Amino acid sequence: RKEVEQDPGPFNVPEGATVAFNCTYSNSASQSFFWYRQDCRKEPKLLMSVYSSGNEDGRFTAQLNRASQYISLLIRDSKLSDSATYLCVVNIGTGGFKTIFGAGTRLFVKA
Amino acid sequence: GAGVSQTPSNKVTEKGKYVELRCDPISGHTALYWYRQSLGQGPEFLIYFQGTGAADDSGLPNDRFFAVRPEGSVSTLKIQRTERGDSAVYLCASSLTGSRLTDTQYFGPGTRLTVL
């Protein structure tokens, strides 16, 4: 079993739609969580951190469920520019930690 | 300000050759990470430096891979006796401290390595 698992998609949605991605992690020593965005042939860029209380940044909302060991990302009012691969990222350990990336979920937003 | 830079952007080599990939992190960032990303996969952790020392090299696949960061800034990933399976994009990232769980990692554009 992979340490971080995501549905690879692709998710094909129309502009304006709401779309949600889930990510599960297996290591209970996981300490911090992030969503990164990666455009085709580009480097990953931080989209948002994920906190237990949940957090929102504009059209994006991230949630963490430690009991069930999953995190989610909700995108409201999808834009064409949201088309990308969304990577779930988990840091395991404390102090010097190891970063594990999921394989990513591909999103295509169409007009 | 300047982000993370990596050179070369593309490297084509023949099986069995030696290659060096360079990463120049954001100035002042003490933590530096190397990842490898294959098509359709997320980045795979290779090694993490805190200052000059490798704090965690458990992701290096075998002893053909080695990385250094002699002065705590620029890092070089070295691959000996390259194999076709080493073909991937090698990503470097840096973060301010590396010891805080919420540290953001900033990625460079990567080096696309092709082993023929």
Coordinates of N, CA and C in Angstrom, one line a residue:
Chain A
R1 N 0.9 -1.2 0.0 CA 0.0 0.0 0.0 C 0.9 1.2 0.0
K2 N 0.6 2.2 -0.9 CA 1.3 3.4 -0.9 C 1.0 4.2 0.4
E3 N 2.0 5.1 0.8 CA 1.9 5.8 2.0 C 0.9 7.0 1.8
V4 N 0.8 7.5 0.6 CA -0.2 8.5 0.3 C -0.9 8.2 -1.0
E5 N -2.2 8.1 -1.0 CA -2.9 7.6 -2.2 C -3.9 8.7 -2.6
Q6 N -4.0 8.9 -3.9 CA -5.0 9.8 -4.5 C -5.6 9.1 -5.7
D7 N -6.8 9.5 -6.0 CA -7.5 9.1 -7.2 C -6.8 9.9 -8.4
P8 N -6.3 9.2 -9.3 CA -5.5 9.9 -10.4 C -6.4 10.7 -11.3
G9 N -7.7 10.4 -11.3 CA -8.6 11.1 -12.2 C -8.4 10.6 -13.6
P10 N -8.6 11.4 -14.7 CA -8.8 12.8 -14.6 C -10.3 13.2 -14.2
F11 N -10.4 14.3 -13.6 CA -11.7 14.9 -13.4 C -11.9 15.9 -14.5
N12 N -13.0 15.7 -15.2 CA -13.4 16.7 -16.2 C -14.6 17.4 -15.8
V13 N -14.5 18.7 -15.6 CA -15.6 19.5 -15.1 C -15.8 20.7 -15.9
P14 N -17.1 21.3 -15.9 CA -17.3 22.5 -16.6 C -16.9 23.7 -15.8
E15 N -16.6 24.8 -16.4 CA -16.4 26.0 -15.6 C -17.5 26.3 -14.7
G16 N -17.2 26.8 -13.5 CA -18.2 27.1 -12.5 C -18.6 25.9 -11.6
A17 N -18.1 24.7 -11.9 CA -18.5 23.6 -11.1 C -17.7 23.5 -9.8
T18 N -18.2 22.8 -8.9 CA -17.5 22.5 -7.6 C -16.9 21.1 -7.7
V19 N -15.7 20.9 -7.4 CA -15.0 19.6 -7.5 C -14.2 19.4 -6.2
A20 N -14.2 18.1 -5.8 CA -13.5 17.7 -4.5 C -12.6 16.6 -4.8
F21 N -11.4 16.7 -4.2 CA -10.4 15.6 -4.2 C -10.2 15.1 -2.8
N22 N -10.0 13.8 -2.7 CA -9.6 13.2 -1.4 C -8.2 12.6 -1.5
C23 N -7.6 12.4 -0.4 CA -6.2 11.8 -0.3 C -6.2 11.1 1.0
T24 N -5.7 9.9 1.0 CA -5.6 9.1 2.2 C -4.1 8.8 2.5
Y25 N -3.7 8.8 3.7 CA -2.4 8.5 4.1 C -2.4 7.4 5.2
S26 N -1.3 6.6 5.2 CA -1.3 5.4 6.0 C -0.4 5.5 7.3
N27 N 0.5 6.5 7.3 CA 1.4 6.6 8.4 C 0.9 7.5 9.5
S28 N 0.6 6.9 10.7 CA 0.0 7.6 11.8 C 1.0 8.7 12.3
A29 N 2.3 8.6 12.0 CA 3.2 9.6 12.4 C 3.2 10.8 11.5
S30 N 2.3 10.9 10.6 CA 2.2 12.0 9.7 C 1.8 13.3 10.5
Q31 N 2.6 14.3 10.3 CA 2.4 15.5 11.1 C 1.9 16.7 10.4
S32 N 2.2 16.9 9.2 CA 1.7 18.1 8.5 C 1.3 17.7 7.1
F33 N 0.4 18.6 6.5 CA -0.2 18.2 5.3 C -0.4 19.4 4.4
F34 N -0.3 19.1 3.1 CA -0.3 20.2 2.1 C -1.0 19.8 0.8
W35 N -1.5 20.7 0.1 CA -1.8 20.5 -1.3 C -0.9 21.4 -2.2
Y36 N -0.3 20.7 -3.2 CA 0.5 21.4 -4.1 C -0.2 21.3 -5.5
R37 N 0.1 22.3 -6.3 CA -0.4 22.3 -7.7 C 0.7 22.1 -8.6
Q38 N 0.6 21.3 -9.7 CA 1.6 21.2 -10.7 C 1.0 21.3 -12.1
D39 N 1.5 22.3 -12.8 CA 1.1 22.4 -14.2 C 2.0 21.5 -15.0
C40 N 1.5 21.2 -16.2 CA 2.2 20.3 -17.1 C 3.6 20.7 -17.4
R41 N 4.6 19.9 -17.1 CA 6.0 20.1 -17.3 C 6.6 21.3 -16.5
K42 N 5.9 21.6 -15.4 CA 6.4 22.6 -14.5 C 6.6 22.0 -13.1
E43 N 7.2 22.8 -12.2 CA 7.5 22.3 -10.9 C 6.3 22.5 -10.0
P44 N 6.2 21.7 -9.0 CA 5.1 21.8 -8.0 C 5.1 23.1 -7.3
K45 N 4.0 23.7 -7.0 CA 3.9 24.9 -6.2 C 2.9 24.8 -5.1
L46 N 3.2 25.3 -3.9 CA 2.3 25.2 -2.8 C 1.0 25.8 -3.1
L47 N -0.1 25.1 -2.9 CA -1.4 25.7 -3.0 C -1.9 26.1 -1.6
M48 N -1.9 25.2 -0.7 CA -2.3 25.6 0.7 C -1.9 24.5 1.6
S49 N -1.6 24.9 2.9 CA -1.4 24.0 4.0 C -2.8 23.5 4.4
V50 N -2.8 22.4 5.1 CA -4.0 21.8 5.6 C -4.0 21.6 7.1
Y51 N -4.9 22.2 7.8 CA -4.9 22.2 9.3 C -6.1 21.4 9.8
S52 N -6.0 20.9 11.0 CA -7.1 20.1 11.6 C -8.4 20.9 11.6
S53 N -8.3 22.2 11.8 CA -9.5 23.0 11.9 C -10.1 23.3 10.5
G54 N -9.4 22.9 9.5 CA -9.9 23.2 8.1 C -9.4 24.6 7.8
N55 N -9.2 24.9 6.5 CA -8.8 26.2 6.2 C -9.3 26.5 4.7
E56 N -9.5 27.8 4.5 CA -10.1 28.3 3.3 C -9.2 29.4 2.7
D57 N -9.0 29.4 1.4 CA -8.3 30.4 0.7 C -9.1 30.7 -0.6
G58 N -9.9 31.7 -0.5 CA -10.7 32.0 -1.7 C -11.6 30.9 -2.1
R59 N -11.5 30.4 -3.3 CA -12.4 29.3 -3.8 C -11.9 27.9 -3.3
F60 N -10.8 27.9 -2.6 CA -10.2 26.6 -2.2 C -10.4 26.3 -0.7
T61 N -10.9 25.1 -0.3 CA -11.0 24.8 1.0 C -10.4 23.4 1.3
A62 N -9.6 23.3 2.3 CA -8.9 22.1 2.6 C -9.3 21.6 4.0
Q63 N -9.5 20.3 4.1 CA -9.9 19.7 5.4 C -9.0 18.5 5.7
L64 N -8.8 18.3 7.0 CA -8.0 17.2 7.5 C -8.8 16.4 8.5
N65 N -8.8 15.1 8.3 CA -9.5 14.2 9.2 C -8.5 13.2 9.7
R66 N -7.9 13.5 10.9 CA -6.9 12.6 11.4 C -7.4 11.2 11.8
A67 N -8.6 11.2 12.3 CA -9.1 9.9 12.7 C -9.2 8.9 11.5
S68 N -9.6 9.4 10.4 CA -9.8 8.6 9.2 C -8.6 8.6 8.3
Q69 N -7.6 9.5 8.6 CA -6.4 9.6 7.9 C -6.6 10.0 6.4
Y70 N -7.4 11.1 6.3 CA -7.5 11.6 4.9 C -7.6 13.1 4.9
I71 N -7.2 13.7 3.8 CA -7.4 15.1 3.6 C -8.1 15.4 2.3
S72 N -8.8 16.5 2.3 CA -9.6 16.8 1.1 C -9.3 18.2 0.6
L73 N -9.6 18.4 -0.7 CA -9.5 19.7 -1.3 C -10.8 20.0 -2.0
L74 N -11.4 21.1 -1.8 CA -12.6 21.5 -2.5 C -12.3 22.7 -3.3
I75 N -12.7 22.7 -4.5 CA -12.6 23.9 -5.4 C -13.9 24.3 -5.8
R76 N -14.3 25.5 -5.5 CA -15.6 26.0 -5.9 C -15.4 26.9 -7.1
D77 N -16.5 27.1 -7.9 CA -16.5 28.0 -9.1 C -15.3 27.8 -9.9
S78 N -15.1 26.6 -10.4 CA -13.9 26.2 -11.1 C -13.6 27.1 -12.3
K79 N -12.3 27.5 -12.5 CA -11.9 28.3 -13.6 C -11.1 27.4 -14.6
L80 N -11.0 27.9 -15.8 CA -10.2 27.2 -16.8 C -8.7 27.1 -16.3
S81 N -8.3 28.1 -15.6 CA -6.9 28.1 -15.1 C -6.7 27.2 -13.9
D82 N -7.7 26.6 -13.4 CA -7.5 25.6 -12.3 C -7.1 24.2 -12.9
S83 N -7.1 24.1 -14.2 CA -6.7 22.8 -14.8 C -5.2 22.6 -14.5
A84 N -5.0 21.5 -13.8 CA -3.6 21.1 -13.4 C -3.7 19.8 -12.7
T85 N -2.5 19.4 -12.2 CA -2.5 18.2 -11.3 C -2.3 18.6 -9.9
Y86 N -3.1 18.1 -9.0 CA -3.1 18.5 -7.6 C -2.5 17.3 -6.8
L87 N -1.4 17.7 -6.1 CA -0.6 16.7 -5.4 C -0.9 16.9 -3.9
C88 N -1.2 15.8 -3.3 CA -1.4 15.7 -1.8 C 0.0 15.4 -1.2
V89 N 0.4 16.1 -0.2 CA 1.7 16.0 0.4 C 1.6 15.8 1.9
V90 N 2.4 14.9 2.4 CA 2.4 14.5 3.8 C 3.8 14.6 4.4
N91 N 4.0 15.2 5.5 CA 5.3 15.2 6.2 C 5.2 14.2 7.3
I92 N 6.2 13.3 7.4 CA 6.1 12.3 8.4 C 7.3 12.6 9.4
G93 N 7.0 12.5 10.6 CA 8.0 12.7 11.6 C 8.0 14.1 12.2
T94 N 9.0 14.4 13.0 CA 9.1 15.7 13.6 C 10.6 16.2 13.4
G95 N 10.8 17.5 13.5 CA 12.2 17.9 13.3 C 12.6 17.7 11.9
G96 N 13.6 16.9 11.6 CA 13.9 16.5 10.3 C 12.9 15.5 9.8
F97 N 12.1 15.8 8.9 CA 11.0 15.0 8.5 C 11.2 14.5 7.0
K98 N 10.4 13.6 6.7 CA 10.3 13.1 5.3 C 9.1 13.5 4.6
T99 N 9.2 14.0 3.4 CA 8.0 14.5 2.7 C 7.6 13.4 1.6
I100 N 6.3 13.0 1.7 CA 5.8 12.0 0.8 C 4.7 12.7 -0.1
F101 N 4.9 12.6 -1.4 CA 3.9 13.1 -2.3 C 3.0 12.0 -2.8
G102 N 1.7 12.3 -3.0 CA 0.9 11.4 -3.7 C 1.2 11.5 -5.2
A103 N 0.6 10.6 -6.0 CA 0.8 10.6 -7.4 C 0.1 11.7 -8.1
G104 N -0.9 12.4 -7.5 CA -1.6 13.5 -8.0 C -2.9 13.1 -8.6
T105 N -3.8 14.1 -8.6 CA -5.1 14.0 -9.3 C -5.2 15.1 -10.4
R106 N -5.5 14.6 -11.6 CA -5.5 15.5 -12.7 C -6.9 16.1 -12.8
L107 N -7.0 17.4 -13.0 CA -8.2 18.2 -13.2 C -8.2 18.9 -14.5
F108 N -9.3 18.7 -15.3 CA -9.5 19.5 -16.5 C -10.8 20.3 -16.4
V109 N -10.7 21.6 -16.5 CA -11.8 22.4 -16.4 C -12.1 22.9 -17.8
K110 N -13.3 22.7 -18.3 CA -13.6 23.0 -19.7 C -14.7 24.1 -19.8
A111 N -14.6 24.9 -20.9 CA -15.5 26.0 -21.1 C -16.9 25.5 -21.4
Chain B
G1 N 12.3 38.1 -5.5 CA 13.7 37.6 -5.5 C 13.9 36.3 -6.3
A2 N 15.1 35.9 -6.4 CA 15.4 34.7 -7.2 C 14.9 33.5 -6.5
G3 N 14.4 32.6 -7.3 CA 13.9 31.3 -6.8 C 14.9 30.3 -6.8
V4 N 14.5 29.0 -6.7 CA 15.5 27.9 -6.8 C 15.8 27.7 -8.3
S5 N 17.1 27.6 -8.5 CA 17.5 27.3 -9.9 C 18.2 26.0 -10.0
Q6 N 18.0 25.4 -11.2 CA 18.7 24.1 -11.4 C 19.3 24.1 -12.8
T7 N 20.5 23.4 -12.9 CA 21.1 23.3 -14.1 C 21.7 21.9 -14.3
P8 N 21.8 21.4 -15.5 CA 21.1 21.9 -16.7 C 19.6 21.7 -16.6
S9 N 18.9 22.3 -17.6 CA 17.5 22.0 -17.6 C 17.2 20.7 -18.3
N10 N 18.0 20.3 -19.2 CA 17.9 19.0 -19.8 C 19.3 18.4 -19.9
K11 N 19.3 17.1 -19.7 CA 20.6 16.3 -19.8 C 20.3 15.0 -20.5
V12 N 21.0 14.8 -21.6 CA 20.9 13.5 -22.3 C 22.2 12.8 -22.2
T13 N 22.3 11.6 -21.7 CA 23.5 10.9 -21.5 C 23.3 9.4 -22.0
E14 N 24.4 8.7 -22.1 CA 24.4 7.3 -22.5 C 24.5 6.4 -21.2
K15 N 23.9 5.3 -21.4 CA 24.0 4.3 -20.3 C 25.4 4.1 -19.9
G16 N 25.6 4.1 -18.5 CA 27.0 3.9 -18.0 C 27.7 5.1 -17.7
K17 N 27.3 6.3 -18.2 CA 28.0 7.5 -18.0 C 27.7 8.1 -16.6
Y18 N 28.5 9.1 -16.2 CA 28.4 9.8 -14.9 C 27.7 11.2 -15.2
V19 N 26.8 11.6 -14.3 CA 26.2 12.9 -14.5 C 26.2 13.6 -13.2
E20 N 26.2 14.9 -13.3 CA 26.0 15.8 -12.1 C 24.9 16.8 -12.4
L21 N 24.0 16.9 -11.4 CA 22.9 17.9 -11.5 C 23.1 18.9 -10.4
R22 N 22.9 20.1 -10.7 CA 23.2 21.2 -9.8 C 21.9 21.9 -9.3
C23 N 21.9 22.3 -8.1 CA 20.8 23.0 -7.5 C 21.3 24.2 -6.7
D24 N 20.7 25.4 -7.0 CA 21.0 26.6 -6.3 C 19.8 27.0 -5.6
P25 N 19.8 26.9 -4.2 CA 18.5 27.2 -3.5 C 18.3 28.7 -3.3
I26 N 17.2 29.0 -2.7 CA 16.9 30.4 -2.4 C 17.9 30.8 -1.3
S27 N 18.4 32.0 -1.5 CA 19.4 32.5 -0.5 C 18.8 32.5 0.9
G28 N 19.6 32.0 1.8 CA 19.2 32.0 3.2 C 18.4 30.8 3.6
H29 N 18.0 29.9 2.7 CA 17.3 28.7 3.0 C 18.3 27.7 3.5
T30 N 18.1 27.1 4.7 CA 19.1 26.1 5.2 C 18.7 24.7 4.8
A31 N 17.5 24.4 4.4 CA 17.1 23.1 4.1 C 17.0 22.9 2.6
L32 N 17.5 21.8 2.1 CA 17.5 21.5 0.6 C 17.1 20.1 0.4
Y33 N 16.3 19.9 -0.6 CA 15.7 18.5 -0.8 C 15.9 18.2 -2.3
W34 N 16.1 16.9 -2.5 CA 16.2 16.4 -3.9 C 15.0 15.4 -4.0
Y35 N 14.3 15.5 -5.2 CA 13.3 14.5 -5.5 C 13.5 14.0 -6.9
R36 N 12.8 12.9 -7.2 CA 12.8 12.4 -8.6 C 11.4 12.2 -9.0
Q37 N 11.0 12.6 -10.2 CA 9.6 12.5 -10.6 C 9.6 11.8 -12.0
S38 N 8.9 10.7 -12.0 CA 8.7 10.0 -13.2 C 7.3 10.3 -13.8
L39 N 7.1 10.1 -15.0 CA 5.9 10.5 -15.7 C 4.7 9.9 -15.0
G40 N 3.7 10.7 -14.7 CA 2.5 10.2 -14.1 C 2.6 9.9 -12.6
Q41 N 3.7 10.3 -12.0 CA 3.9 10.0 -10.6 C 4.2 11.3 -9.9
G42 N 4.0 11.3 -8.6 CA 4.4 12.5 -7.8 C 5.9 12.4 -7.5
P43 N 6.4 13.5 -7.1 CA 7.9 13.6 -6.7 C 8.2 12.5 -5.7
E44 N 9.3 11.8 -5.8 CA 9.8 10.8 -4.9 C 11.0 11.4 -4.2
F45 N 10.9 11.4 -2.8 CA 11.9 11.9 -2.0 C 13.2 11.1 -2.2
L46 N 14.3 11.9 -2.3 CA 15.7 11.2 -2.4 C 16.5 11.5 -1.2
I47 N 16.7 12.8 -0.9 CA 17.6 13.2 0.2 C 17.3 14.6 0.6
Y48 N 17.6 14.8 1.9 CA 17.3 16.1 2.5 C 18.5 16.6 3.3
F49 N 18.9 17.8 3.0 CA 20.1 18.4 3.7 C 19.6 19.5 4.7
Q50 N 20.2 19.5 5.8 CA 20.0 20.6 6.8 C 21.4 21.2 6.9
G51 N 21.6 22.4 6.3 CA 22.9 23.0 6.2 C 23.8 22.1 5.3
T52 N 25.0 21.8 5.7 CA 25.9 21.0 4.9 C 25.7 19.5 5.0
G53 N 25.0 19.1 6.0 CA 24.9 17.6 6.3 C 23.6 17.0 5.7
A54 N 23.7 15.8 5.3 CA 22.5 15.1 4.8 C 21.8 14.5 6.0
A55 N 20.6 15.2 6.3 CA 19.8 14.8 7.5 C 19.1 13.5 7.2
D56 N 18.8 13.2 6.0 CA 18.0 12.0 5.7 C 18.3 11.6 4.2
D57 N 19.0 10.5 4.0 CA 19.3 10.1 2.6 C 18.6 8.8 2.3
S58 N 17.6 8.5 3.1 CA 17.0 7.2 2.9 C 16.3 6.9 1.6
G59 N 16.0 8.0 0.9 CA 15.4 7.9 -0.4 C 16.3 7.6 -1.6
L60 N 17.6 7.7 -1.4 CA 18.5 7.4 -2.5 C 18.3 5.9 -2.9
P61 N 18.1 5.6 -4.1 CA 17.8 4.2 -4.5 C 18.9 3.2 -4.4
N62 N 20.1 3.7 -4.6 CA 21.2 2.7 -4.4 C 22.5 3.6 -4.3
D63 N 23.6 2.9 -4.2 CA 24.9 3.6 -4.0 C 25.4 4.3 -5.3
R64 N 24.7 4.2 -6.4 CA 25.1 5.0 -7.6 C 24.8 6.4 -7.4
F65 N 23.9 6.7 -6.5 CA 23.4 8.1 -6.3 C 24.1 8.7 -5.0
F66 N 24.5 9.9 -5.2 CA 25.2 10.6 -4.1 C 24.9 12.1 -4.2
A67 N 24.8 12.8 -3.1 CA 24.6 14.2 -3.2 C 25.5 14.9 -2.2
V68 N 25.9 16.1 -2.5 CA 26.7 16.9 -1.6 C 26.2 18.3 -1.5
R69 N 26.5 19.0 -0.4 CA 26.2 20.4 -0.2 C 27.3 21.0 0.6
P70 N 28.5 21.1 0.1 CA 29.7 21.4 0.9 C 29.7 22.7 1.7
E71 N 29.0 23.7 1.1 CA 29.1 25.0 1.8 C 27.7 25.4 2.4
G72 N 26.8 24.5 2.3 CA 25.4 24.7 2.9 C 24.6 25.6 2.0
S73 N 25.0 25.7 0.7 CA 24.1 26.4 -0.2 C 23.9 25.5 -1.5
V74 N 24.7 25.7 -2.5 CA 24.6 24.9 -3.7 C 24.7 23.4 -3.4
S75 N 23.9 22.6 -4.1 CA 24.0 21.2 -3.9 C 24.2 20.5 -5.3
T76 N 24.9 19.4 -5.3 CA 25.1 18.6 -6.5 C 24.6 17.2 -6.3
L77 N 23.8 16.7 -7.2 CA 23.3 15.3 -7.2 C 24.2 14.6 -8.2
K78 N 24.8 13.5 -7.8 CA 25.7 12.8 -8.7 C 25.2 11.4 -8.9
I79 N 25.2 11.0 -10.1 CA 24.7 9.7 -10.5 C 25.8 9.0 -11.3
Q80 N 26.3 7.9 -10.8 CA 27.3 7.1 -11.4 C 26.7 6.0 -12.3
R81 N 27.4 5.6 -13.3 CA 27.0 4.4 -14.1 C 25.5 4.4 -14.4
T82 N 25.0 5.5 -15.0 CA 23.6 5.7 -15.2 C 23.0 4.6 -16.0
E83 N 21.7 4.4 -15.6 CA 20.9 3.3 -16.2 C 19.7 3.9 -16.8
R84 N 19.1 3.2 -17.8 CA 17.9 3.8 -18.5 C 16.8 4.1 -17.5
G85 N 16.7 3.3 -16.4 CA 15.7 3.6 -15.4 C 15.9 4.8 -14.6
D86 N 17.1 5.4 -14.7 CA 17.3 6.7 -14.0 C 16.7 7.9 -14.7
S87 N 16.2 7.7 -15.9 CA 15.5 8.7 -16.7 C 14.3 9.3 -15.9
A88 N 14.3 10.6 -15.7 CA 13.2 11.2 -14.9 C 13.5 12.7 -14.8
V89 N 12.6 13.4 -14.2 CA 12.9 14.8 -13.9 C 13.4 14.8 -12.4
Y90 N 14.5 15.5 -12.2 CA 15.1 15.6 -10.9 C 14.8 17.0 -10.4
L91 N 14.0 17.0 -9.3 CA 13.6 18.3 -8.7 C 14.4 18.6 -7.5
C92 N 14.7 19.9 -7.3 CA 15.3 20.3 -6.1 C 14.3 21.3 -5.4
A93 N 14.3 21.3 -4.1 CA 13.5 22.3 -3.4 C 14.3 22.8 -2.2
S94 N 13.9 24.0 -1.8 CA 14.6 24.5 -0.5 C 13.5 25.1 0.4
S95 N 13.8 25.1 1.6 CA 12.9 25.7 2.6 C 13.7 26.5 3.6
L96 N 13.0 27.3 4.3 CA 13.8 28.3 5.2 C 14.6 27.5 6.3
T97 N 13.9 26.6 7.0 CA 14.6 26.0 8.1 C 14.6 24.4 8.0
G98 N 13.6 23.9 7.4 CA 13.5 22.4 7.3 C 13.1 21.8 8.6
S99 N 13.1 22.5 9.7 CA 12.8 21.9 11.0 C 11.4 22.2 11.5
R100 N 10.7 23.0 10.8 CA 9.4 23.3 11.2 C 8.4 22.6 10.3
L101 N 7.4 22.1 10.9 CA 6.5 21.2 10.1 C 5.7 22.0 9.1
T102 N 5.6 23.3 9.2 CA 4.8 24.0 8.3 C 5.7 24.7 7.3
D103 N 7.0 24.5 7.3 CA 7.9 25.1 6.3 C 7.4 24.8 4.9
T104 N 7.4 25.8 4.1 CA 7.0 25.7 2.7 C 8.2 25.3 1.9
Q105 N 8.1 24.3 1.0 CA 9.2 23.9 0.1 C 9.0 24.6 -1.2
Y106 N 10.0 25.3 -1.7 CA 10.0 26.0 -3.0 C 10.8 25.2 -4.0
F107 N 10.2 24.8 -5.1 CA 10.8 23.9 -6.0 C 11.5 24.7 -7.2
G108 N 12.5 24.1 -7.7 CA 13.1 24.6 -8.9 C 12.4 24.0 -10.1
P109 N 12.8 24.4 -11.3 CA 12.2 23.9 -12.5 C 12.5 22.5 -12.9
G110 N 13.5 21.9 -12.2 CA 13.9 20.5 -12.5 C 14.9 20.4 -13.6
T111 N 15.6 19.2 -13.6 CA 16.5 18.8 -14.6 C 15.9 17.5 -15.2
R112 N 15.6 17.6 -16.5 CA 15.1 16.4 -17.2 C 16.2 15.5 -17.7
L113 N 16.4 14.4 -17.0 CA 17.5 13.5 -17.4 C 17.0 12.4 -18.3
T114 N 17.7 12.2 -19.4 CA 17.3 11.1 -20.3 C 18.6 10.2 -20.5
V115 N 18.5 9.0 -20.2 CA 19.6 8.0 -20.3 C 19.2 7.1 -21.5
L116 N 20.1 7.2 -22.5 CA 19.8 6.4 -23.7 C 20.4 5.0 -23.6

